[in-house]
Amino acid sequence: MTLVSDTKSIDAAANKPAATAPAGVTGVLTIDLDAIVANWRKLNSQAIPADCAAVVKADAYGCGITQVSRALAKAGCRTFFVATLDEARAVREVTPTSAIYVLDGFFPGSGDLYAKFDCRPVIGDATELAEWDAFRTTSGWEGPAAIHIDTGMNRLGFRIADAQALEPRIKNGNHGFSLVMSHLVSAEVLGDPINGRQVAAFREIASLFSGVPASLANSSGIFLGSQFHFDLVRPGAALYGVNPTPEADTPMLPVVDLRVRVAQTRAIEKGETVGYGATWTARHPTRLAIVTAGYADGYFRAAGGIDNVRSAEVMVAGQRCPIAGRISMDLMAIDVTDVPPGAIRRGGMVTLIGEGITVDELAHHFGTIGYEVLTSLGKRYARVYKGGD
Ligand SMILES: *Cc1c(COP(=O)(O)O)cnc(C)c1O
């Protein structure tokens, strides 16, 4: 992500929240690399003696794959998971020696890039494995692959019986596998019986892959107990501050802070409506702040203000304020009646994420999960990175 040149002044003051935004952007998105590193260290110690990888697919869940991978590699992370080969290239540029696994796997014609970026496909069926083997034979590339076994997702991965058929190859040695893995269906639901069924199925199949490191747990899986850890855990969301234990308070530090500009303040009379569709009516004389972010910036339209429905909230001068009316593409209105008039002015900033407003809280109002809040973060913000060195 390129920064417009006048974000430099913010960068210098990155330890303080943005008090202003560069002229060309809708707001300032600050990503705290130190918090991401602290979250990784916490998950890493929780998983001991297993190793802790980092999942940095989808631009590190919207936080910036280059900056995040560089900071985590520096902190000692040695294994990265991405979805695509383009993402693998970005990680390889900042860490020459780490293992990089590509979750989308191998497809014909992709072999040269696997060799070029020295990364490893996560292979999910016998045909794909045969194609990978053929590539290795013809090219002479000797890099390993991961074997993905499906224990319930029915997304990618060998069916159990097909994975059992690999046993002779394992016994022969020189099999070319550096990891055997599976993925949990319902890890964030502590009491879901499918967790126990998956861990039992995976333990059994992984035991056939003797000498091959095994991996099952995503972020939430780490908190299901040490029997889920195996040799390597694969957190993504928790690194970026999403709560991996939704039934309890979050053990993770918040990572993202998002501030946008007040474009105008205005006073309206009792009975006037705000925004498209007139879904929100002032019940008393009301003051509004119109701020420069909307659904095109990843602030979902579902979170807007409708009469008698609780909207998402925004921090204005240290106070929680509701949204008034529908969220537009580039703008939204905030009811700032309870904020002292002198505390808010045109050109000032309000906080959409941060100061206690979490991505999980927003996800609730958006009708989704924290993952989608992060991967939807808009492209029109100036991005500022804090720490990481
Ligand atoms: C995305 C992904 C992860 C990371 O999951 P989180 O819930 O974000 O921790 C781990 N493993 C696989 C296979 C994935 O696709």
CSV table of C-alpha atoms and ligand atoms in Angstrom, one decimal:
chain,number,residue,atom,x,y,z
A,1,MET,CA,0.0,0.0,0.0
A,2,THR,CA,1.5,3.3,-1.0
A,3,LEU,CA,1.2,6.3,1.3
A,4,VAL,CA,0.4,9.7,0.0
A,5,SER,CA,3.5,11.8,0.7
A,6,ASP,CA,2.0,14.0,3.4
A,7,THR,CA,1.4,11.0,5.7
A,8,LYS,CA,5.1,11.4,6.7
A,9,SER,CA,4.2,14.0,9.3
A,10,ILE,CA,1.8,11.6,10.9
A,11,ASP,CA,4.3,8.7,10.7
A,12,ALA,CA,6.7,10.8,12.9
A,13,ALA,CA,4.0,11.3,15.5
A,14,ALA,CA,2.7,7.7,15.1
A,15,ASN,CA,2.7,7.1,18.8
A,16,LYS,CA,-0.1,9.7,19.2
A,17,PRO,CA,-3.4,9.1,17.6
A,18,ALA,CA,-3.9,11.1,14.4
A,19,ALA,CA,-5.2,14.5,15.2
A,20,THR,CA,-5.6,15.3,11.5
A,21,ALA,CA,-5.7,13.5,8.2
A,22,PRO,CA,-3.7,14.1,5.0
A,23,ALA,CA,-5.7,16.1,2.5
A,24,GLY,CA,-6.1,13.3,0.0
A,25,VAL,CA,-7.7,10.6,2.1
A,26,THR,CA,-10.9,9.9,4.0
A,27,GLY,CA,-9.2,9.0,7.3
A,28,VAL,CA,-6.2,7.5,9.0
A,29,LEU,CA,-5.9,3.8,9.7
A,30,THR,CA,-3.1,3.1,12.2
A,31,ILE,CA,-1.8,-0.5,12.5
A,32,ASP,CA,0.1,-1.3,15.6
A,33,LEU,CA,2.8,-3.8,14.6
A,34,ASP,CA,4.0,-4.0,18.2
A,35,ALA,CA,0.6,-5.2,19.2
A,36,ILE,CA,0.6,-7.8,16.4
A,37,VAL,CA,4.1,-9.0,17.6
A,38,ALA,CA,2.9,-9.1,21.3
A,39,ASN,CA,-0.2,-11.1,20.2
A,40,TRP,CA,2.1,-13.6,18.3
A,41,ARG,CA,4.3,-13.9,21.3
A,42,LYS,CA,1.3,-14.6,23.5
A,43,LEU,CA,0.0,-17.3,21.2
A,44,ASN,CA,3.5,-18.7,20.8
A,45,SER,CA,4.0,-19.2,24.5
A,46,GLN,CA,0.5,-20.6,24.9
A,47,ALA,CA,1.3,-23.2,22.3
A,48,ILE,CA,4.7,-24.3,23.8
A,49,PRO,CA,6.2,-26.8,23.0
A,50,ALA,CA,4.5,-26.5,19.6
A,51,ASP,CA,5.7,-23.8,17.2
A,52,CYS,CA,3.6,-20.9,16.3
A,53,ALA,CA,3.2,-19.9,12.6
A,54,ALA,CA,1.5,-16.7,11.3
A,55,VAL,CA,-1.4,-16.7,8.7
A,56,VAL,CA,-0.9,-13.6,6.6
A,57,LYS,CA,-3.3,-14.3,3.7
A,58,ALA,CA,-5.6,-11.5,2.4
A,59,ASP,CA,-2.9,-8.8,2.9
A,60,ALA,CA,-2.5,-10.0,6.5
A,61,TYR,CA,-6.3,-9.7,7.1
A,62,GLY,CA,-6.2,-6.2,5.7
A,63,CYS,CA,-3.3,-5.1,8.0
A,64,GLY,CA,-0.5,-5.2,5.3
A,65,ILE,CA,1.3,-8.4,4.4
A,66,THR,CA,4.7,-6.8,3.9
A,67,GLN,CA,4.8,-4.8,7.2
A,68,VAL,CA,3.2,-7.6,9.2
A,69,SER,CA,5.4,-10.4,7.8
A,70,ARG,CA,8.6,-8.4,8.3
A,71,ALA,CA,7.7,-7.6,11.9
A,72,LEU,CA,6.8,-11.2,12.8
A,73,ALA,CA,9.9,-12.6,11.1
A,74,LYS,CA,12.0,-10.2,13.1
A,75,ALA,CA,10.2,-11.4,16.2
A,76,GLY,CA,11.2,-15.0,15.5
A,77,CYS,CA,8.2,-16.4,13.5
A,78,ARG,CA,9.6,-19.0,11.1
A,79,THR,CA,6.5,-20.3,9.3
A,80,PHE,CA,4.0,-18.3,7.3
A,81,PHE,CA,0.7,-19.3,5.6
A,82,VAL,CA,-0.7,-17.4,2.6
A,83,ALA,CA,-3.5,-18.2,0.2
A,84,THR,CA,-1.8,-17.3,-3.1
A,85,LEU,CA,1.5,-17.3,-4.9
A,86,ASP,CA,1.4,-13.5,-5.1
A,87,GLU,CA,1.1,-13.4,-1.4
A,88,ALA,CA,4.0,-15.9,-1.1
A,89,ARG,CA,6.2,-13.5,-3.1
A,90,ALA,CA,5.4,-10.7,-0.8
A,91,VAL,CA,6.4,-12.7,2.3
A,92,ARG,CA,9.5,-14.1,0.6
A,93,GLU,CA,10.7,-10.5,-0.1
A,94,VAL,CA,10.9,-9.8,3.6
A,95,THR,CA,12.0,-13.1,5.0
A,96,PRO,CA,14.6,-15.1,3.0
A,97,THR,CA,14.6,-18.2,5.2
A,98,SER,CA,11.1,-18.8,6.6
A,99,ALA,CA,8.9,-21.7,5.4
A,100,ILE,CA,6.0,-20.3,3.4
A,101,TYR,CA,2.9,-22.5,2.8
A,102,VAL,CA,0.4,-21.7,0.1
A,103,LEU,CA,-3.1,-22.7,1.1
A,104,ASP,CA,-4.7,-22.6,-2.3
A,105,GLY,CA,-2.3,-25.4,-3.3
A,106,PHE,CA,-0.7,-26.5,-6.6
A,107,PHE,CA,-2.3,-26.2,-10.0
A,108,PRO,CA,-0.7,-27.0,-13.4
A,109,GLY,CA,1.6,-24.2,-14.5
A,110,SER,CA,2.3,-22.9,-11.0
A,111,GLY,CA,5.4,-25.0,-10.3
A,112,ASP,CA,8.0,-22.5,-11.5
A,113,LEU,CA,6.7,-19.9,-9.1
A,114,TYR,CA,6.8,-22.4,-6.2
A,115,ALA,CA,10.5,-22.9,-7.0
A,116,LYS,CA,11.2,-19.2,-7.6
A,117,PHE,CA,9.7,-18.1,-4.3
A,118,ASP,CA,10.9,-21.3,-2.5
A,119,CYS,CA,7.4,-21.9,-1.1
A,120,ARG,CA,5.4,-25.0,-0.4
A,121,PRO,CA,1.9,-26.0,-1.7
A,122,VAL,CA,-0.7,-27.3,0.7
A,123,ILE,CA,-1.9,-30.3,-1.3
A,124,GLY,CA,-5.5,-31.5,-0.9
A,125,ASP,CA,-6.0,-34.5,-3.2
A,126,ALA,CA,-4.3,-37.3,-5.1
A,127,THR,CA,-4.5,-35.6,-8.5
A,128,GLU,CA,-3.0,-32.5,-7.2
A,129,LEU,CA,-0.2,-34.5,-5.5
A,130,ALA,CA,0.5,-36.4,-8.8
A,131,GLU,CA,0.8,-33.0,-10.6
A,132,TRP,CA,3.2,-31.7,-8.0
A,133,ASP,CA,5.2,-34.9,-8.1
A,134,ALA,CA,5.4,-34.6,-11.9
A,135,PHE,CA,6.6,-31.0,-11.6
A,136,ARG,CA,9.3,-32.1,-9.2
A,137,THR,CA,10.5,-34.9,-11.4
A,138,THR,CA,10.7,-32.8,-14.6
A,139,SER,CA,12.1,-29.6,-12.9
A,140,GLY,CA,14.4,-31.2,-10.4
A,141,TRP,CA,12.9,-29.0,-7.7
A,142,GLU,CA,13.2,-30.7,-4.3
A,143,GLY,CA,11.2,-28.4,-2.1
A,144,PRO,CA,8.6,-30.1,0.2
A,145,ALA,CA,4.8,-29.8,0.4
A,146,ALA,CA,2.1,-30.0,3.1
A,147,ILE,CA,-0.6,-32.6,3.0
A,148,HIS,CA,-4.0,-31.3,3.9
A,149,ILE,CA,-6.5,-33.8,5.3
A,150,ASP,CA,-10.2,-33.1,5.5
A,151,THR,CA,-11.6,-34.0,8.9
A,152,GLY,CA,-15.0,-32.3,8.5
A,153,MET,CA,-14.8,-29.0,6.6
A,154,ASN,CA,-15.4,-30.5,3.2
A,155,ARG,CA,-13.5,-27.6,1.7
A,156,LEU,CA,-10.0,-28.6,0.6
A,157,GLY,CA,-8.1,-31.7,1.8
A,158,PHE,CA,-7.7,-35.4,1.2
A,159,ARG,CA,-10.6,-37.5,2.4
A,160,ILE,CA,-9.4,-39.8,5.2
A,161,ALA,CA,-9.3,-43.0,3.1
A,162,ASP,CA,-7.3,-41.3,0.4
A,163,ALA,CA,-4.8,-40.0,3.0
A,164,GLN,CA,-4.5,-43.5,4.4
A,165,ALA,CA,-3.4,-44.6,0.9
A,166,LEU,CA,-0.3,-42.5,1.3
A,167,GLU,CA,1.0,-44.7,4.1
A,168,PRO,CA,3.4,-46.8,1.9
A,169,ARG,CA,4.9,-43.6,0.6
A,170,ILE,CA,5.6,-42.4,4.2
A,171,LYS,CA,7.1,-45.7,5.1
A,172,ASN,CA,9.4,-45.6,2.1
A,173,GLY,CA,10.9,-42.3,3.4
A,174,ASN,CA,11.9,-39.5,1.0
A,175,HIS,CA,8.2,-38.7,0.7
A,176,GLY,CA,8.7,-34.9,0.3
A,177,PHE,CA,6.2,-33.8,3.0
A,178,SER,CA,7.2,-31.3,5.6
A,179,LEU,CA,3.7,-30.9,7.2
A,180,VAL,CA,0.5,-32.8,7.7
A,181,MET,CA,-2.5,-30.6,8.6
A,182,SER,CA,-6.2,-30.3,8.9
A,183,HIS,CA,-8.6,-27.4,9.7
A,184,LEU,CA,-11.2,-27.0,12.5
A,185,VAL,CA,-14.8,-26.4,11.6
A,186,SER,CA,-16.1,-24.8,14.8
A,187,ALA,CA,-13.1,-24.0,17.0
A,188,GLU,CA,-14.6,-20.7,18.4
A,189,VAL,CA,-17.5,-22.7,20.0
A,190,LEU,CA,-15.9,-24.3,23.1
A,191,GLY,CA,-18.6,-26.9,23.6
A,192,ASP,CA,-19.1,-28.0,20.0
A,193,PRO,CA,-18.7,-31.8,19.9
A,194,ILE,CA,-17.3,-31.6,16.4
A,195,ASN,CA,-14.0,-30.3,17.9
A,196,GLY,CA,-13.4,-33.6,19.8
A,197,ARG,CA,-14.3,-35.6,16.7
A,198,GLN,CA,-11.9,-33.7,14.5
A,199,VAL,CA,-9.0,-33.9,17.0
A,200,ALA,CA,-9.5,-37.7,17.3
A,201,ALA,CA,-9.7,-38.2,13.6
A,202,PHE,CA,-6.7,-36.0,13.0
A,203,ARG,CA,-4.6,-37.7,15.7
A,204,GLU,CA,-5.2,-41.1,14.1
A,205,ILE,CA,-4.4,-40.1,10.6
A,206,ALA,CA,-1.4,-37.9,11.6
A,207,SER,CA,0.1,-40.9,13.4
A,208,LEU,CA,0.5,-42.6,10.0
A,209,PHE,CA,2.7,-39.7,8.9
A,210,SER,CA,5.4,-40.6,11.3
A,211,GLY,CA,8.2,-38.0,11.4
A,212,VAL,CA,6.1,-35.4,9.6
A,213,PRO,CA,5.2,-32.4,11.8
A,214,ALA,CA,1.4,-32.0,12.3
A,215,SER,CA,-0.8,-28.9,12.5
A,216,LEU,CA,-4.5,-28.5,13.4
A,217,ALA,CA,-5.3,-25.4,15.4
A,218,ASN,CA,-6.2,-21.9,14.0
A,219,SER,CA,-6.5,-19.0,16.4
A,220,SER,CA,-9.5,-20.3,18.4
A,221,GLY,CA,-8.1,-23.9,18.3
A,222,ILE,CA,-5.1,-22.8,20.4
A,223,PHE,CA,-7.5,-22.0,23.2
A,224,LEU,CA,-9.3,-25.4,23.0
A,225,GLY,CA,-6.4,-27.1,24.9
A,226,SER,CA,-3.0,-28.6,24.4
A,227,GLN,CA,-4.4,-31.7,22.7
A,228,PHE,CA,-5.2,-29.4,19.7
A,229,HIS,CA,-1.6,-28.0,19.4
A,230,PHE,CA,0.3,-30.9,17.8
A,231,ASP,CA,3.6,-29.5,16.4
A,232,LEU,CA,2.6,-26.2,14.8
A,233,VAL,CA,-0.4,-23.8,15.4
A,234,ARG,CA,-1.7,-21.5,12.7
A,235,PRO,CA,-3.3,-18.4,14.1
A,236,GLY,CA,-4.5,-15.6,11.8
A,237,ALA,CA,-7.4,-13.5,13.2
A,238,ALA,CA,-6.1,-13.4,16.8
A,239,LEU,CA,-2.8,-11.8,15.7
A,240,TYR,CA,-4.8,-8.9,14.4
A,241,GLY,CA,-6.9,-8.4,17.5
A,242,VAL,CA,-10.0,-10.5,16.8
A,243,ASN,CA,-11.2,-12.3,19.9
A,244,PRO,CA,-10.4,-16.0,19.5
A,245,THR,CA,-12.6,-16.8,22.5
A,246,PRO,CA,-15.9,-15.1,21.8
A,247,GLU,CA,-17.5,-16.6,24.8
A,248,ALA,CA,-15.1,-14.8,27.1
A,249,ASP,CA,-13.2,-11.5,27.2
A,250,THR,CA,-10.5,-11.2,24.6
A,251,PRO,CA,-7.0,-12.2,25.5
A,252,MET,CA,-5.5,-10.3,22.6
A,253,LEU,CA,-4.4,-6.7,22.2
A,254,PRO,CA,-6.3,-4.4,19.8
A,255,VAL,CA,-4.3,-3.7,16.6
A,256,VAL,CA,-6.3,-1.3,14.4
A,257,ASP,CA,-7.2,2.3,15.1
A,258,LEU,CA,-9.4,4.1,12.6
A,259,ARG,CA,-10.1,7.9,12.6
A,260,VAL,CA,-12.0,9.9,10.0
A,261,ARG,CA,-12.6,13.6,9.5
A,262,VAL,CA,-15.6,15.7,10.5
A,263,ALA,CA,-16.7,17.4,7.2
A,264,GLN,CA,-19.5,19.4,8.7
A,265,THR,CA,-21.5,19.9,11.9
A,266,ARG,CA,-25.2,20.9,11.7
A,267,ALA,CA,-28.2,21.4,13.9
A,268,ILE,CA,-31.6,20.0,13.0
A,269,GLU,CA,-35.1,20.4,14.5
A,270,LYS,CA,-37.2,17.8,16.2
A,271,GLY,CA,-39.1,15.8,13.6
A,272,GLU,CA,-36.5,16.2,10.8
A,273,THR,CA,-35.1,13.0,9.2
A,274,VAL,CA,-31.5,12.1,8.3
A,275,GLY,CA,-30.1,10.3,5.3
A,276,TYR,CA,-31.4,8.1,2.5
A,277,GLY,CA,-34.8,6.5,3.1
A,278,ALA,CA,-35.5,8.8,6.1
A,279,THR,CA,-35.0,5.9,8.4
A,280,TRP,CA,-34.0,8.1,11.4
A,281,THR,CA,-36.1,10.9,12.9
A,282,ALA,CA,-34.8,13.5,15.4
A,283,ARG,CA,-36.8,13.2,18.6
A,284,HIS,CA,-35.5,16.5,19.9
A,285,PRO,CA,-33.3,19.3,18.6
A,286,THR,CA,-30.2,17.4,17.5
A,287,ARG,CA,-26.7,18.2,16.6
A,288,LEU,CA,-25.0,16.1,13.9
A,289,ALA,CA,-21.4,15.6,12.8
A,290,ILE,CA,-21.1,14.4,9.2
A,291,VAL,CA,-17.9,12.3,8.9
A,292,THR,CA,-16.0,11.2,5.8
A,293,ALA,CA,-16.3,7.4,5.7
A,294,GLY,CA,-19.1,5.2,4.4
A,295,TYR,CA,-19.7,1.7,3.1
A,296,ALA,CA,-17.2,2.2,0.3
A,297,ASP,CA,-14.6,2.5,3.1
A,298,GLY,CA,-15.7,-0.8,4.6
A,299,TYR,CA,-18.1,0.6,7.2
A,300,PHE,CA,-21.0,-1.6,6.5
A,301,ARG,CA,-24.4,-0.1,5.6
A,302,ALA,CA,-26.0,-2.6,8.0
A,303,ALA,CA,-24.6,-0.6,11.0
A,304,GLY,CA,-26.6,2.6,10.3
A,305,GLY,CA,-29.2,4.3,12.5
A,306,ILE,CA,-32.8,3.4,12.2
A,307,ASP,CA,-35.6,4.6,14.5
A,308,ASN,CA,-35.8,2.4,17.6
A,309,VAL,CA,-32.8,0.2,16.6
A,310,ARG,CA,-29.5,0.4,18.3
A,311,SER,CA,-26.8,1.5,15.7
A,312,ALA,CA,-23.1,1.1,15.9
A,313,GLU,CA,-21.3,3.8,17.9
A,314,VAL,CA,-18.5,6.3,17.2
A,315,MET,CA,-16.1,7.9,19.7
A,316,VAL,CA,-16.4,11.7,19.5
A,317,ALA,CA,-14.4,13.7,21.9
A,318,GLY,CA,-14.1,10.7,24.2
A,319,GLN,CA,-17.8,9.9,24.2
A,320,ARG,CA,-19.8,7.1,22.5
A,321,CYS,CA,-22.3,8.6,20.0
A,322,PRO,CA,-24.8,6.7,17.8
A,323,ILE,CA,-25.1,6.9,14.0
A,324,ALA,CA,-28.1,8.8,12.7
A,325,GLY,CA,-29.7,7.5,9.5
A,326,ARG,CA,-28.3,5.2,6.8
A,327,ILE,CA,-24.7,5.0,6.0
A,328,SER,CA,-23.9,6.5,2.6
A,329,MET,CA,-21.1,5.4,0.2
A,330,ASP,CA,-18.7,8.1,1.5
A,331,LEU,CA,-20.3,9.7,4.5
A,332,MET,CA,-22.3,9.1,7.6
A,333,ALA,CA,-24.0,11.2,10.2
A,334,ILE,CA,-23.4,10.9,13.9
A,335,ASP,CA,-25.7,12.2,16.6
A,336,VAL,CA,-23.4,14.4,18.7
A,337,THR,CA,-26.1,16.1,20.8
A,338,ASP,CA,-24.5,14.9,24.0
A,339,VAL,CA,-21.0,16.1,23.2
A,340,PRO,CA,-20.2,19.7,24.4
A,341,PRO,CA,-20.4,22.0,21.4
A,342,GLY,CA,-16.9,23.3,21.8
A,343,ALA,CA,-15.4,19.7,21.8
A,344,ILE,CA,-16.2,19.0,18.2
A,345,ARG,CA,-15.5,21.0,15.1
A,346,ARG,CA,-15.3,20.8,11.3
A,347,GLY,CA,-11.9,19.3,10.4
A,348,GLY,CA,-11.6,17.4,13.7
A,349,MET,CA,-11.3,13.6,13.9
A,350,VAL,CA,-13.6,10.9,15.3
A,351,THR,CA,-12.8,7.3,16.0
A,352,LEU,CA,-14.5,4.5,14.2
A,353,ILE,CA,-12.3,1.7,15.6
A,354,GLY,CA,-10.2,2.2,18.8
A,355,GLU,CA,-10.7,3.9,22.2
A,356,GLY,CA,-12.6,0.7,23.3
A,357,ILE,CA,-14.5,0.2,20.0
A,358,THR,CA,-13.3,-3.2,18.8
A,359,VAL,CA,-13.5,-5.0,15.5
A,360,ASP,CA,-15.6,-7.6,17.3
A,361,GLU,CA,-18.1,-4.9,18.4
A,362,LEU,CA,-18.3,-3.5,14.9
A,363,ALA,CA,-18.8,-7.0,13.5
A,364,HIS,CA,-21.8,-7.4,15.7
A,365,HIS,CA,-23.4,-4.3,14.2
A,366,PHE,CA,-22.3,-5.2,10.7
A,367,GLY,CA,-23.9,-8.6,11.0
A,368,THR,CA,-20.6,-10.4,10.4
A,369,ILE,CA,-17.4,-11.5,12.1
A,370,GLY,CA,-14.2,-9.5,13.0
A,371,TYR,CA,-12.4,-11.2,10.1
A,372,GLU,CA,-14.7,-9.5,7.5
A,373,VAL,CA,-14.4,-6.2,9.3
A,374,LEU,CA,-10.7,-6.3,8.9
A,375,THR,CA,-10.6,-7.7,5.3
A,376,SER,CA,-13.1,-5.0,4.3
A,377,LEU,CA,-11.0,-2.0,5.7
A,378,GLY,CA,-11.1,0.6,3.0
A,379,LYS,CA,-8.5,1.5,0.5
A,380,ARG,CA,-9.0,5.3,0.9
A,381,TYR,CA,-7.4,5.7,4.3
A,382,ALA,CA,-3.8,6.8,4.9
A,383,ARG,CA,-2.1,3.8,6.5
A,384,VAL,CA,0.2,4.5,9.3
A,385,TYR,CA,2.4,1.8,10.9
A,386,LYS,CA,3.4,2.0,14.6
A,387,GLY,CA,6.3,0.1,16.0
A,388,GLY,CA,7.6,-3.1,14.5
A,389,ASP,CA,11.3,-2.3,14.9
B,1,LIG,C1,-7.3,-18.9,7.4
B,1,LIG,C2,-6.8,-20.1,8.0
B,1,LIG,C3,-6.2,-20.2,9.2
B,1,LIG,C4,-6.2,-19.1,10.2
B,1,LIG,O1,-7.5,-19.1,10.8
B,1,LIG,P1,-7.8,-18.0,12.0
B,1,LIG,O2,-9.2,-18.4,12.4
B,1,LIG,O3,-7.8,-16.7,11.3
B,1,LIG,O4,-6.8,-18.1,13.0
B,1,LIG,C5,-5.6,-21.4,9.6
B,1,LIG,N1,-5.6,-22.5,8.8
B,1,LIG,C6,-6.2,-22.5,7.5
B,1,LIG,C7,-6.2,-23.7,6.7
B,1,LIG,C8,-6.8,-21.3,7.1
B,1,LIG,O5,-7.5,-21.3,5.9
